[in-house]
C-alpha positions as a printed NumPy array, in Angstrom:
array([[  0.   ,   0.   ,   0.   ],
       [  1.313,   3.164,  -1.015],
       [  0.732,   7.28 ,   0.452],
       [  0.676,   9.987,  -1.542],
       [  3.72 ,  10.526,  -2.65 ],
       [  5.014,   7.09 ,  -3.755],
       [  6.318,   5.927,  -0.102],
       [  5.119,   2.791,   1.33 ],
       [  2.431,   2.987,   4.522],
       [  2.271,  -0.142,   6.231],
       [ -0.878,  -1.958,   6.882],
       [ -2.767,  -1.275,  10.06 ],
       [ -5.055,  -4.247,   9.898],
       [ -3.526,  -6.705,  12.473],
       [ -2.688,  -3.861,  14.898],
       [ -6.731,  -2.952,  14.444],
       [ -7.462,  -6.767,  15.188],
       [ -5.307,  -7.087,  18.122],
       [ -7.373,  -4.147,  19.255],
       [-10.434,  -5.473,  18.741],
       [-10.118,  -8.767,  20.671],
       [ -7.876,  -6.978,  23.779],
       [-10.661,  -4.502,  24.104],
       [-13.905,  -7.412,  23.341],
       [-11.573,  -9.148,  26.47 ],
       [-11.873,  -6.18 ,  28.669],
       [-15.424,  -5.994,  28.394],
       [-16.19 ,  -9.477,  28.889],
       [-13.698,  -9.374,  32.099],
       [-15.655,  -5.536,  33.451],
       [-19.096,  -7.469,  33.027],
       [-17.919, -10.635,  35.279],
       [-17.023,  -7.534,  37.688],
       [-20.15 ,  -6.166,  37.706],
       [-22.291,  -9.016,  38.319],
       [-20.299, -10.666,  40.501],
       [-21.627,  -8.367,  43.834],
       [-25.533,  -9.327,  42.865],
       [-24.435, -13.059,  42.826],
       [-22.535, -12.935,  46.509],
       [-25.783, -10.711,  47.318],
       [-28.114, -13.379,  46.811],
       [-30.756, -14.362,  49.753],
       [-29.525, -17.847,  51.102],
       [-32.679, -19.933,  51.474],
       [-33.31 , -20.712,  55.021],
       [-31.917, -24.034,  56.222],
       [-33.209, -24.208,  59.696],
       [-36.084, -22.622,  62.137],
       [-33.468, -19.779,  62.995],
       [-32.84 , -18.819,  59.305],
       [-36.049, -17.741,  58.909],
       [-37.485, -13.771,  59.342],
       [-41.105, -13.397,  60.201],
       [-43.366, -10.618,  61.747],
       [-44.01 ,  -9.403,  65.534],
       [-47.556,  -9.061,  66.823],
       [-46.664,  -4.893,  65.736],
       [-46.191,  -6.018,  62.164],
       [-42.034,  -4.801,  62.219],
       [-39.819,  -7.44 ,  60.877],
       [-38.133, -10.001,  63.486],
       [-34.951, -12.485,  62.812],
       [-35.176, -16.026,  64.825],
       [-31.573, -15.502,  64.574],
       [-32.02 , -13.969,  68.099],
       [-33.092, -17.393,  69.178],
       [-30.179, -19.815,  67.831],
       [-28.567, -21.339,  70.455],
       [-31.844, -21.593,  73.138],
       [-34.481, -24.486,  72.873],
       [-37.8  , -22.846,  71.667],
       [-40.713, -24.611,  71.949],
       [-42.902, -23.184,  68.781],
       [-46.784, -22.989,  69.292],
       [-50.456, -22.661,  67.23 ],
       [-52.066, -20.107,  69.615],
       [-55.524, -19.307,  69.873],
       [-57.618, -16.605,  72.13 ],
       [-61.154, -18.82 ,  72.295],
       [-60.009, -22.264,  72.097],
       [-61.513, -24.475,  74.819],
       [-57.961, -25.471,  75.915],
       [-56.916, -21.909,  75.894],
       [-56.487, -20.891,  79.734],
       [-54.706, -24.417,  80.082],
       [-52.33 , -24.162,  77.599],
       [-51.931, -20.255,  78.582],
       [-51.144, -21.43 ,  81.857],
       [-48.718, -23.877,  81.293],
       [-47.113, -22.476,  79.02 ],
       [-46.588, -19.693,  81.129],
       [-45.399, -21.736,  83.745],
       [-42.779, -23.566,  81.449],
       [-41.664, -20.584,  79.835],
       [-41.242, -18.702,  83.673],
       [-39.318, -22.385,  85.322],
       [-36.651, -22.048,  82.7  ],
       [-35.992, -19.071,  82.117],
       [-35.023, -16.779,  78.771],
       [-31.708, -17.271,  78.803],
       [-31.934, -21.022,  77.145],
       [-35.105, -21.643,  76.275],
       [-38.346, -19.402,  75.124],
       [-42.24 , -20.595,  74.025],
       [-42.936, -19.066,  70.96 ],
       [-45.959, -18.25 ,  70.374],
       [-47.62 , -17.752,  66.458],
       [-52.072, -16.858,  66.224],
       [-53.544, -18.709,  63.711],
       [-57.314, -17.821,  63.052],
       [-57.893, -20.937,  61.001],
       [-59.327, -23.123,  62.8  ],
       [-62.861, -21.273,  63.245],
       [-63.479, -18.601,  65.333],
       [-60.929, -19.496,  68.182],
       [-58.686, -16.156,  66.766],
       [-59.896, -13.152,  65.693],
       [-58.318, -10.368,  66.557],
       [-55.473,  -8.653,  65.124],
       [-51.786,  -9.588,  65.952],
       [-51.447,  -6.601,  68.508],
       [-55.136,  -7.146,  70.071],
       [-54.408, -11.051,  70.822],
       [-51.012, -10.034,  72.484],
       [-52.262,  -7.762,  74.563],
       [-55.492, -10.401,  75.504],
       [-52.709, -12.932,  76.258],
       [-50.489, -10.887,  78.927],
       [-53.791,  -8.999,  80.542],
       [-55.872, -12.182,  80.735],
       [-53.146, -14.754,  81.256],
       [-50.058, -12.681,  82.469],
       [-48.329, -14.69 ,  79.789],
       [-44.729, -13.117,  79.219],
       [-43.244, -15.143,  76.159],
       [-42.885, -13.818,  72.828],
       [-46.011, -13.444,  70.289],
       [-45.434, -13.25 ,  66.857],
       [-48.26 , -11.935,  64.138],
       [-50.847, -13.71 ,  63.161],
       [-50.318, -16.658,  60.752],
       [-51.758, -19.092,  58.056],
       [-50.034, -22.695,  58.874],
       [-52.437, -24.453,  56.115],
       [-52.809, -23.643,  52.02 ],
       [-50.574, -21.594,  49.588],
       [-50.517, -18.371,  52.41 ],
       [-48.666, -20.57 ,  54.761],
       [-46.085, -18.769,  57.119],
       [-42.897, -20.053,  55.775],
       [-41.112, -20.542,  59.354],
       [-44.023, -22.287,  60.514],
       [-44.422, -24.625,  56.68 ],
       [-40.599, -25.381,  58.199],
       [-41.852, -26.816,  61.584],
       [-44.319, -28.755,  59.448],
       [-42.623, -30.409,  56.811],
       [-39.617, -31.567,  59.326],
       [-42.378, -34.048,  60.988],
       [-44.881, -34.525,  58.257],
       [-47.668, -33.392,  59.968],
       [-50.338, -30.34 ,  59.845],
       [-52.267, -29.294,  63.233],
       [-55.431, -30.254,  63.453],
       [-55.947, -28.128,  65.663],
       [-54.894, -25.115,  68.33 ],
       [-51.986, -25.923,  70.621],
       [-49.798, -27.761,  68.677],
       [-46.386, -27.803,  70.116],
       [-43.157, -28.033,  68.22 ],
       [-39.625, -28.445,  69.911],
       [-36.576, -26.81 ,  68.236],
       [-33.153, -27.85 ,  69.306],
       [-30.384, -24.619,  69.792],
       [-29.249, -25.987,  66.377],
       [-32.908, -24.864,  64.869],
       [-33.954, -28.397,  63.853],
       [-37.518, -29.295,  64.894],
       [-36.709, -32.591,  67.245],
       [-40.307, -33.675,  68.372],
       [-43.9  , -32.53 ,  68.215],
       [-46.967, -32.747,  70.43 ],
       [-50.948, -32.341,  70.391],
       [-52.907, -30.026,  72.135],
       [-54.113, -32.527,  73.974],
       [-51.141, -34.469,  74.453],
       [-49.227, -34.441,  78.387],
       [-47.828, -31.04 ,  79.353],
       [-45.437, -33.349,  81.505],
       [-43.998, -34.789,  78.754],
       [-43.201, -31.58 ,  76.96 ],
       [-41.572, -29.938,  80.01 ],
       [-39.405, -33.521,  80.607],
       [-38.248, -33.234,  76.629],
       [-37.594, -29.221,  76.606],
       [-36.3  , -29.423,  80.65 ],
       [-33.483, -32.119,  79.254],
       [-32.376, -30.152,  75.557],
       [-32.013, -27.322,  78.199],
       [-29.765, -29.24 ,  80.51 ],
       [-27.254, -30.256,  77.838],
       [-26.976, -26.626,  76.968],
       [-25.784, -25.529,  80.582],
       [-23.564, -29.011,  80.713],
       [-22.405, -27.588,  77.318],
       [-21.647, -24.57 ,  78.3  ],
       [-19.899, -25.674,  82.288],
       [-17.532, -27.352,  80.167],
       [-16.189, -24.951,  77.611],
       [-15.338, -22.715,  80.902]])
């Protein structure tokens, strides 16, 4: 190839090819870059009871994070059940003989099973501590049945295969988050304290021995 003037220009082509792929490289490389945050960003599905994030009885958004490493013992509550002021009152009195700092009841409304809950999430805390002097946490209310199913509680479920029939289901949750046995409202409130009163006592044995 030849300028004006009869002197010989050598061709630019591979130096514009070079160019091409080096730059079609850099690209490539800058759009890994940028993508790479919303992939590390991405919600890890929930792989216990304590991975999950549900809603207080004020409707504000609560972690069971807060719980992991305390037995919980997870219940279906209801306001006009006929084994409400039992199951108020010993639950009450399991939640008050061991204490917060390894073990809570956790309790979740669930208005589908008739008209045993009613209210609103706020109004059937408040019934609970004036009526009951109940003291353990309440969560807002929840569906545990059909495609509006709280997720946290669809966990308890699906670890033992089984849906309440009814209020006052009880589900035990190791400090690990895994759901370790379940009981019927009208099942012994001896046995439950036994079960929770020995998960606790391996916690505090735990614990003695890492001193």
């Amino acid at each position: 190839m030849e300028a004006l003037g009869g002197y010989p220009v050598k061709s630019s082509g591979p130096k514009i090819r070079k160019l091409t792929v080096l730059l079609s490289m850099t690209v490539g490389v800058g759009c890994l870059f940028l993508l790479q945050p919303t992939r590390l960003l991405k919600p890890r599905k929930p792989v216990d009871f304590y991975s999950f994030e549900v809603k207080d009885a004020k409707g504000r958004a609560v972690s069971l994070e807060k719980y992991r490493g305390k037995v919980s013992l997870v219940v279906n509550v209801a306001s006009h059940s006929e084994q409400t002021e039992e199951a108020y009152e010993s639950l009450q009195e399991l939640h008050k003989e061991l204490g917060t700092s390894h073990f809570n009841v956790l309790a979740f409304p669930c208005g589908q099973f008739g008209d045993t809950e009613t209210g609103t999430s706020s109004y059937i805390e408040a019934f609970a501590k004036s009526t009951y002097g109940v003291t353990f946490p309440f969560f807002g209310k929840i569906k545990m049945m059909g495609s509006e199913a709280e997720p946290a509680f669809k966990f308890l479920t699906d670890s033992v295969q089984k849906i309440p029939k009814w209020n006052f289901w009880k589900f035990l949750v190791n400090p690990e988050g895994k759901v370790v046995r379940f009981w019927r409202a009208d099942e012994p409130m001896e046995s439950v304290r036994q079960e929770v009163a020995a998960l606790v006592r391996e916690i505090i044995v735990k614990k003695r021995a890492e001193l």
